[in-house]
Amino acid sequence: EAQVTQNPRYLITVTGKKLTVTCSQNMNHEYMSWYRQDPGLGLRQIYYSMNVEVTDKGDVPEGYKVSRKEKRNFPLILESPSPNQTSLYFCASRRQGGIQYFGPGTRLLVL
Amino acid sequence: GNSVTQMEGPVTLSEEAFLTINCTYTATGYPSLFWYVQYPGEGLQLLLKATKADDKGSNKGFEATYRKETTSFHLEKGSVQVSDSAVYFCALEGGSYIPTFGRGTSLIVHP
């Protein structure tokens, strides 16, 4: 089954404790991206990657890092999480010119 | 920069009622336009899209027409069902890989 998976689905952490949210797709898509969804703000893109070893900032990259060492994986790293990063996070992938497929989301609470 | 404005919700309707969710946009050039749907606890799914002026996207009884003269892409359905209850997002993609999403409109359909 073609899908985008994210782990964990729910995470509670404390300020400053580094965390990683994993994202994996099995569709051999070149393009992957991370979004955060906040009430009243819709989705905002954090980072995107057009292929292995190629990443670029989206609209709200501050406080986040990403890496793309393999085509299928695109982890999101919060080196020092803060409460304003409490949000619902979505990973997405697509073929060049194709439609986006979204993961199920990761709900993060930073205390 | 690009922007998408969609009507605030929630929109509350009875089953079989007619639905319109307004969406207007600001963009340079000729963006592609999208409607996504998000069911509770899930990621976004593409509902329909249009890539040029006067195109009509349609899927599952929903329709939207790309109106360049009014910079609009309103979502319509002739007869909603309880199962259509979800959050609907209007979005555009221009030449960059950073899509712009509206804030989302919650639809609640009562039996």
PDB file of C-alpha atoms in Angstrom:
ATOM      1  CA  GLU A   1       0.000   0.000   0.000  1.00  0.00           C
ATOM      2  CA  ALA A   2       1.349   3.412  -0.991  1.00  0.00           C
ATOM      3  CA  GLN A   3       1.732   5.509   2.102  1.00  0.00           C
ATOM      4  CA  VAL A   4       3.597   8.087   4.133  1.00  0.00           C
ATOM      5  CA  THR A   5       4.295   7.035   7.701  1.00  0.00           C
ATOM      6  CA  GLN A   6       5.294   9.177  10.660  1.00  0.00           C
ATOM      7  CA  ASN A   7       6.516   8.237  14.107  1.00  0.00           C
ATOM      8  CA  PRO A   8       5.659   8.864  16.805  1.00  0.00           C
ATOM      9  CA  ARG A   9       2.026   9.867  16.375  1.00  0.00           C
ATOM     10  CA  TYR A  10       1.915  11.568  19.767  1.00  0.00           C
ATOM     11  CA  LEU A  11       4.763  13.001  21.783  1.00  0.00           C
ATOM     12  CA  ILE A  12       5.004  14.939  25.035  1.00  0.00           C
ATOM     13  CA  THR A  13       8.409  16.353  25.889  1.00  0.00           C
ATOM     14  CA  VAL A  14      10.045  19.115  27.889  1.00  0.00           C
ATOM     15  CA  THR A  15      11.762  22.288  26.785  1.00  0.00           C
ATOM     16  CA  GLY A  16      15.280  21.711  25.509  1.00  0.00           C
ATOM     17  CA  LYS A  17      15.169  17.947  25.112  1.00  0.00           C
ATOM     18  CA  LYS A  18      16.187  17.062  21.567  1.00  0.00           C
ATOM     19  CA  LEU A  19      13.716  15.004  19.583  1.00  0.00           C
ATOM     20  CA  THR A  20      13.324  13.524  16.120  1.00  0.00           C
ATOM     21  CA  VAL A  21      10.125  12.799  14.241  1.00  0.00           C
ATOM     22  CA  THR A  22      10.623  10.251  11.504  1.00  0.00           C
ATOM     23  CA  CYS A  23       8.942  10.256   8.105  1.00  0.00           C
ATOM     24  CA  SER A  24       9.111   7.525   5.511  1.00  0.00           C
ATOM     25  CA  GLN A  25       7.441   7.019   2.124  1.00  0.00           C
ATOM     26  CA  ASN A  26       7.314   3.897  -0.030  1.00  0.00           C
ATOM     27  CA  MET A  27       6.411   5.539  -3.350  1.00  0.00           C
ATOM     28  CA  ASN A  28       9.932   6.441  -4.515  1.00  0.00           C
ATOM     29  CA  HIS A  29       8.954  10.117  -4.516  1.00  0.00           C
ATOM     30  CA  GLU A  30      11.678  12.698  -5.074  1.00  0.00           C
ATOM     31  CA  TYR A  31      10.010  15.493  -3.188  1.00  0.00           C
ATOM     32  CA  MET A  32       9.276  15.490   0.546  1.00  0.00           C
ATOM     33  CA  SER A  33       8.250  18.220   2.950  1.00  0.00           C
ATOM     34  CA  TRP A  34       7.285  18.995   6.529  1.00  0.00           C
ATOM     35  CA  TYR A  35       4.384  21.192   7.644  1.00  0.00           C
ATOM     36  CA  ARG A  36       3.008  22.366  10.923  1.00  0.00           C
ATOM     37  CA  GLN A  37      -0.698  22.957  11.465  1.00  0.00           C
ATOM     38  CA  ASP A  38      -1.865  25.440  14.048  1.00  0.00           C
ATOM     39  CA  PRO A  39      -5.436  26.554  14.826  1.00  0.00           C
ATOM     40  CA  GLY A  40      -6.457  29.518  12.709  1.00  0.00           C
ATOM     41  CA  LEU A  41      -3.234  29.427  10.689  1.00  0.00           C
ATOM     42  CA  GLY A  42      -3.707  26.493   8.351  1.00  0.00           C
ATOM     43  CA  LEU A  43      -0.626  24.593   7.230  1.00  0.00           C
ATOM     44  CA  ARG A  44       2.767  26.222   6.964  1.00  0.00           C
ATOM     45  CA  GLN A  45       5.741  24.568   5.330  1.00  0.00           C
ATOM     46  CA  ILE A  46       8.832  24.111   7.524  1.00  0.00           C
ATOM     47  CA  TYR A  47      11.341  22.506   5.154  1.00  0.00           C
ATOM     48  CA  TYR A  48      11.268  20.679   1.876  1.00  0.00           C
ATOM     49  CA  SER A  49      13.599  18.422  -0.079  1.00  0.00           C
ATOM     50  CA  MET A  50      13.670  17.955  -3.828  1.00  0.00           C
ATOM     51  CA  ASN A  51      15.887  14.890  -3.672  1.00  0.00           C
ATOM     52  CA  VAL A  52      18.593  13.147  -1.664  1.00  0.00           C
ATOM     53  CA  GLU A  53      20.977  15.623  -0.038  1.00  0.00           C
ATOM     54  CA  VAL A  54      18.928  18.583  -1.326  1.00  0.00           C
ATOM     55  CA  THR A  55      16.932  20.482   1.298  1.00  0.00           C
ATOM     56  CA  ASP A  56      15.614  24.022   1.548  1.00  0.00           C
ATOM     57  CA  LYS A  57      13.740  26.245   3.952  1.00  0.00           C
ATOM     58  CA  GLY A  58      10.011  26.723   3.804  1.00  0.00           C
ATOM     59  CA  ASP A  59       8.035  29.504   5.447  1.00  0.00           C
ATOM     60  CA  VAL A  60       8.788  28.684   9.104  1.00  0.00           C
ATOM     61  CA  PRO A  61      12.168  26.896   9.407  1.00  0.00           C
ATOM     62  CA  GLU A  62      13.420  28.485  12.661  1.00  0.00           C
ATOM     63  CA  GLY A  63      14.109  25.927  15.384  1.00  0.00           C
ATOM     64  CA  TYR A  64      13.986  22.923  13.045  1.00  0.00           C
ATOM     65  CA  LYS A  65      16.482  20.836  11.109  1.00  0.00           C
ATOM     66  CA  VAL A  66      16.021  18.147   8.492  1.00  0.00           C
ATOM     67  CA  SER A  67      18.170  15.684   6.607  1.00  0.00           C
ATOM     68  CA  ARG A  68      17.676  13.628   3.458  1.00  0.00           C
ATOM     69  CA  LYS A  69      20.288  10.902   3.359  1.00  0.00           C
ATOM     70  CA  GLU A  70      17.999   8.392   1.656  1.00  0.00           C
ATOM     71  CA  LYS A  71      15.177   8.947  -0.774  1.00  0.00           C
ATOM     72  CA  ARG A  72      12.517   7.328   1.393  1.00  0.00           C
ATOM     73  CA  ASN A  73      13.272   9.070   4.720  1.00  0.00           C
ATOM     74  CA  PHE A  74      13.019  12.705   5.775  1.00  0.00           C
ATOM     75  CA  PRO A  75      13.334  13.129   9.555  1.00  0.00           C
ATOM     76  CA  LEU A  76      12.441  16.373  11.329  1.00  0.00           C
ATOM     77  CA  ILE A  77      14.779  17.306  14.162  1.00  0.00           C
ATOM     78  CA  LEU A  78      14.077  19.719  17.004  1.00  0.00           C
ATOM     79  CA  GLU A  79      17.445  20.326  18.654  1.00  0.00           C
ATOM     80  CA  SER A  80      16.060  22.347  21.557  1.00  0.00           C
ATOM     81  CA  PRO A  81      12.252  22.289  21.525  1.00  0.00           C
ATOM     82  CA  SER A  82      10.322  25.198  22.982  1.00  0.00           C
ATOM     83  CA  PRO A  83       6.625  25.504  23.914  1.00  0.00           C
ATOM     84  CA  ASN A  84       5.889  27.530  20.746  1.00  0.00           C
ATOM     85  CA  GLN A  85       6.723  24.391  18.768  1.00  0.00           C
ATOM     86  CA  THR A  86       3.715  22.635  20.246  1.00  0.00           C
ATOM     87  CA  SER A  87       1.762  21.801  17.129  1.00  0.00           C
ATOM     88  CA  LEU A  88       0.455  19.132  14.771  1.00  0.00           C
ATOM     89  CA  TYR A  89       3.130  18.123  12.239  1.00  0.00           C
ATOM     90  CA  PHE A  90       2.607  16.553   8.835  1.00  0.00           C
ATOM     91  CA  CYS A  91       5.078  15.014   6.463  1.00  0.00           C
ATOM     92  CA  ALA A  92       4.215  14.832   2.757  1.00  0.00           C
ATOM     93  CA  SER A  93       5.748  13.410  -0.391  1.00  0.00           C
ATOM     94  CA  ARG A  94       5.148  13.703  -4.119  1.00  0.00           C
ATOM     95  CA  ARG A  95       6.585  12.858  -7.477  1.00  0.00           C
ATOM     96  CA  GLN A  96       7.879  15.806  -9.500  1.00  0.00           C
ATOM     97  CA  GLY A  97       4.731  17.513 -10.746  1.00  0.00           C
ATOM     98  CA  GLY A  98       2.473  15.039  -8.961  1.00  0.00           C
ATOM     99  CA  ILE A  99      -0.001  15.417  -6.112  1.00  0.00           C
ATOM    100  CA  GLN A 100       1.042  15.493  -2.479  1.00  0.00           C
ATOM    101  CA  TYR A 101       0.459  12.531  -0.183  1.00  0.00           C
ATOM    102  CA  PHE A 102       0.292  13.403   3.503  1.00  0.00           C
ATOM    103  CA  GLY A 103       1.215  11.319   6.508  1.00  0.00           C
ATOM    104  CA  PRO A 104      -1.234  10.852   9.414  1.00  0.00           C
ATOM    105  CA  GLY A 105       0.335  13.573  11.559  1.00  0.00           C
ATOM    106  CA  THR A 106       2.360  13.826  14.769  1.00  0.00           C
ATOM    107  CA  ARG A 107       0.907  15.747  17.660  1.00  0.00           C
ATOM    108  CA  LEU A 108       3.689  17.326  19.728  1.00  0.00           C
ATOM    109  CA  LEU A 109       3.341  18.970  23.125  1.00  0.00           C
ATOM    110  CA  VAL A 110       6.372  20.787  24.541  1.00  0.00           C
ATOM    111  CA  LEU A 111       6.093  21.595  28.239  1.00  0.00           C
TER     112      LEU A 111
ATOM    113  CA  GLY B   1       3.785  37.126  -1.605  1.00  0.00           C
ATOM    114  CA  ASN B   2       1.082  34.574  -2.203  1.00  0.00           C
ATOM    115  CA  SER B   3      -1.950  34.318   0.032  1.00  0.00           C
ATOM    116  CA  VAL B   4      -5.169  32.332   0.281  1.00  0.00           C
ATOM    117  CA  THR B   5      -8.279  33.526   2.066  1.00  0.00           C
ATOM    118  CA  GLN B   6     -11.147  31.190   2.800  1.00  0.00           C
ATOM    119  CA  MET B   7     -14.340  31.706   4.700  1.00  0.00           C
ATOM    120  CA  GLU B   8     -14.255  31.101   8.400  1.00  0.00           C
ATOM    121  CA  GLY B   9     -16.197  28.266   9.854  1.00  0.00           C
ATOM    122  CA  PRO B  10     -17.655  26.280  11.147  1.00  0.00           C
ATOM    123  CA  VAL B  11     -20.176  25.838   8.391  1.00  0.00           C
ATOM    124  CA  THR B  12     -23.134  23.881   9.731  1.00  0.00           C
ATOM    125  CA  LEU B  13     -25.606  22.294   7.316  1.00  0.00           C
ATOM    126  CA  SER B  14     -28.325  19.711   7.265  1.00  0.00           C
ATOM    127  CA  GLU B  15     -27.902  16.614   5.139  1.00  0.00           C
ATOM    128  CA  GLU B  16     -28.747  17.177   1.450  1.00  0.00           C
ATOM    129  CA  ALA B  17     -28.175  20.938   1.709  1.00  0.00           C
ATOM    130  CA  PHE B  18     -26.129  22.850  -0.862  1.00  0.00           C
ATOM    131  CA  LEU B  19     -22.570  23.702   0.129  1.00  0.00           C
ATOM    132  CA  THR B  20     -20.374  26.613  -0.857  1.00  0.00           C
ATOM    133  CA  ILE B  21     -17.028  27.360   0.750  1.00  0.00           C
ATOM    134  CA  ASN B  22     -15.462  30.522  -0.602  1.00  0.00           C
ATOM    135  CA  CYS B  23     -11.782  30.793  -1.459  1.00  0.00           C
ATOM    136  CA  THR B  24      -9.940  33.731  -2.976  1.00  0.00           C
ATOM    137  CA  TYR B  25      -6.254  34.059  -3.648  1.00  0.00           C
ATOM    138  CA  THR B  26      -3.468  36.495  -4.356  1.00  0.00           C
ATOM    139  CA  ALA B  27      -0.545  35.307  -6.432  1.00  0.00           C
ATOM    140  CA  THR B  28       1.822  36.372  -9.136  1.00  0.00           C
ATOM    141  CA  GLY B  29       1.739  34.450 -12.364  1.00  0.00           C
ATOM    142  CA  TYR B  30      -0.541  31.492 -12.918  1.00  0.00           C
ATOM    143  CA  PRO B  31      -0.683  29.238  -9.880  1.00  0.00           C
ATOM    144  CA  SER B  32      -2.330  25.841  -9.618  1.00  0.00           C
ATOM    145  CA  LEU B  33      -5.231  25.706  -7.175  1.00  0.00           C
ATOM    146  CA  PHE B  34      -6.261  22.882  -4.857  1.00  0.00           C
ATOM    147  CA  TRP B  35      -8.855  21.824  -2.347  1.00  0.00           C
ATOM    148  CA  TYR B  36      -7.773  19.377   0.354  1.00  0.00           C
ATOM    149  CA  VAL B  37      -9.966  17.595   2.904  1.00  0.00           C
ATOM    150  CA  GLN B  38      -8.919  16.548   6.385  1.00  0.00           C
ATOM    151  CA  TYR B  39     -11.068  14.020   8.232  1.00  0.00           C
ATOM    152  CA  PRO B  40     -10.766  13.871  12.031  1.00  0.00           C
ATOM    153  CA  GLY B  41      -7.459  12.399  13.151  1.00  0.00           C
ATOM    154  CA  GLU B  42      -6.083  12.077   9.634  1.00  0.00           C
ATOM    155  CA  GLY B  43      -3.732  13.879   7.289  1.00  0.00           C
ATOM    156  CA  LEU B  44      -4.849  15.977   4.346  1.00  0.00           C
ATOM    157  CA  GLN B  45      -6.079  14.333   1.162  1.00  0.00           C
ATOM    158  CA  LEU B  46      -6.308  16.018  -2.192  1.00  0.00           C
ATOM    159  CA  LEU B  47      -9.973  16.530  -3.080  1.00  0.00           C
ATOM    160  CA  LEU B  48      -9.637  18.298  -6.429  1.00  0.00           C
ATOM    161  CA  LYS B  49      -7.396  20.637  -8.364  1.00  0.00           C
ATOM    162  CA  ALA B  50      -7.275  23.010 -11.332  1.00  0.00           C
ATOM    163  CA  THR B  51      -4.143  24.107 -13.112  1.00  0.00           C
ATOM    164  CA  LYS B  52      -5.299  26.921 -15.392  1.00  0.00           C
ATOM    165  CA  ALA B  53      -8.002  29.548 -15.747  1.00  0.00           C
ATOM    166  CA  ASP B  54     -11.538  28.249 -16.361  1.00  0.00           C
ATOM    167  CA  ASP B  55     -10.542  24.683 -15.448  1.00  0.00           C
ATOM    168  CA  LYS B  56     -13.099  22.881 -13.311  1.00  0.00           C
ATOM    169  CA  GLY B  57     -11.877  20.344 -10.793  1.00  0.00           C
ATOM    170  CA  SER B  58     -14.342  17.741  -9.558  1.00  0.00           C
ATOM    171  CA  ASN B  59     -14.360  14.705  -7.304  1.00  0.00           C
ATOM    172  CA  LYS B  60     -16.903  12.887  -5.096  1.00  0.00           C
ATOM    173  CA  GLY B  61     -19.635  15.370  -6.051  1.00  0.00           C
ATOM    174  CA  PHE B  62     -17.513  18.403  -5.156  1.00  0.00           C
ATOM    175  CA  GLU B  63     -16.623  20.990  -7.802  1.00  0.00           C
ATOM    176  CA  ALA B  64     -14.553  24.153  -8.024  1.00  0.00           C
ATOM    177  CA  THR B  65     -13.812  26.400 -11.003  1.00  0.00           C
ATOM    178  CA  TYR B  66     -10.589  28.398 -11.408  1.00  0.00           C
ATOM    179  CA  ARG B  67     -11.778  31.973 -11.941  1.00  0.00           C
ATOM    180  CA  LYS B  68      -8.853  34.195 -12.825  1.00  0.00           C
ATOM    181  CA  GLU B  69     -10.971  37.324 -13.271  1.00  0.00           C
ATOM    182  CA  THR B  70     -12.210  37.130  -9.677  1.00  0.00           C
ATOM    183  CA  THR B  71      -9.140  35.250  -8.311  1.00  0.00           C
ATOM    184  CA  SER B  72     -11.446  32.678  -6.776  1.00  0.00           C
ATOM    185  CA  PHE B  73     -11.768  28.910  -6.447  1.00  0.00           C
ATOM    186  CA  HIS B  74     -14.981  28.324  -4.518  1.00  0.00           C
ATOM    187  CA  LEU B  75     -15.843  24.776  -3.456  1.00  0.00           C
ATOM    188  CA  GLU B  76     -19.419  23.560  -4.081  1.00  0.00           C
ATOM    189  CA  LYS B  77     -21.459  20.432  -3.594  1.00  0.00           C
ATOM    190  CA  GLY B  78     -25.094  20.053  -4.470  1.00  0.00           C
ATOM    191  CA  SER B  79     -26.114  17.718  -1.657  1.00  0.00           C
ATOM    192  CA  VAL B  80     -23.887  17.155   1.365  1.00  0.00           C
ATOM    193  CA  GLN B  81     -23.816  14.016   3.484  1.00  0.00           C
ATOM    194  CA  VAL B  82     -22.918  13.479   7.120  1.00  0.00           C
ATOM    195  CA  SER B  83     -19.757  11.748   5.906  1.00  0.00           C
ATOM    196  CA  ASP B  84     -18.609  15.046   4.317  1.00  0.00           C
ATOM    197  CA  SER B  85     -18.034  16.506   7.789  1.00  0.00           C
ATOM    198  CA  ALA B  86     -14.370  17.481   7.801  1.00  0.00           C
ATOM    199  CA  VAL B  87     -12.025  20.452   7.508  1.00  0.00           C
ATOM    200  CA  TYR B  88     -11.489  21.786   3.988  1.00  0.00           C
ATOM    201  CA  PHE B  89      -8.355  23.654   2.923  1.00  0.00           C
ATOM    202  CA  CYS B  90      -7.892  25.776  -0.166  1.00  0.00           C
ATOM    203  CA  ALA B  91      -4.298  26.004  -1.404  1.00  0.00           C
ATOM    204  CA  LEU B  92      -2.212  27.323  -4.257  1.00  0.00           C
ATOM    205  CA  GLU B  93       1.156  26.444  -5.733  1.00  0.00           C
ATOM    206  CA  GLY B  94       3.094  28.870  -7.840  1.00  0.00           C
ATOM    207  CA  GLY B  95       6.524  28.462  -9.337  1.00  0.00           C
ATOM    208  CA  SER B  96       8.266  27.610  -6.056  1.00  0.00           C
ATOM    209  CA  TYR B  97       7.946  24.400  -4.060  1.00  0.00           C
ATOM    210  CA  ILE B  98       6.322  26.220  -1.160  1.00  0.00           C
ATOM    211  CA  PRO B  99       2.537  25.855  -1.310  1.00  0.00           C
ATOM    212  CA  THR B 100       0.289  28.382   0.404  1.00  0.00           C
ATOM    213  CA  PHE B 101      -2.689  27.083   2.385  1.00  0.00           C
ATOM    214  CA  GLY B 102      -5.773  28.832   3.636  1.00  0.00           C
ATOM    215  CA  ARG B 103      -6.698  28.585   7.307  1.00  0.00           C
ATOM    216  CA  GLY B 104      -9.209  25.809   6.775  1.00  0.00           C
ATOM    217  CA  THR B 105     -13.004  25.710   7.026  1.00  0.00           C
ATOM    218  CA  SER B 106     -14.712  23.206   9.267  1.00  0.00           C
ATOM    219  CA  LEU B 107     -17.879  21.659   7.829  1.00  0.00           C
ATOM    220  CA  ILE B 108     -20.415  19.987  10.116  1.00  0.00           C
ATOM    221  CA  VAL B 109     -23.313  18.143   8.497  1.00  0.00           C
ATOM    222  CA  HIS B 110     -26.246  17.099  10.659  1.00  0.00           C
ATOM    223  CA  PRO B 111     -28.563  14.197   9.793  1.00  0.00           C
TER     224      PRO B 111
END
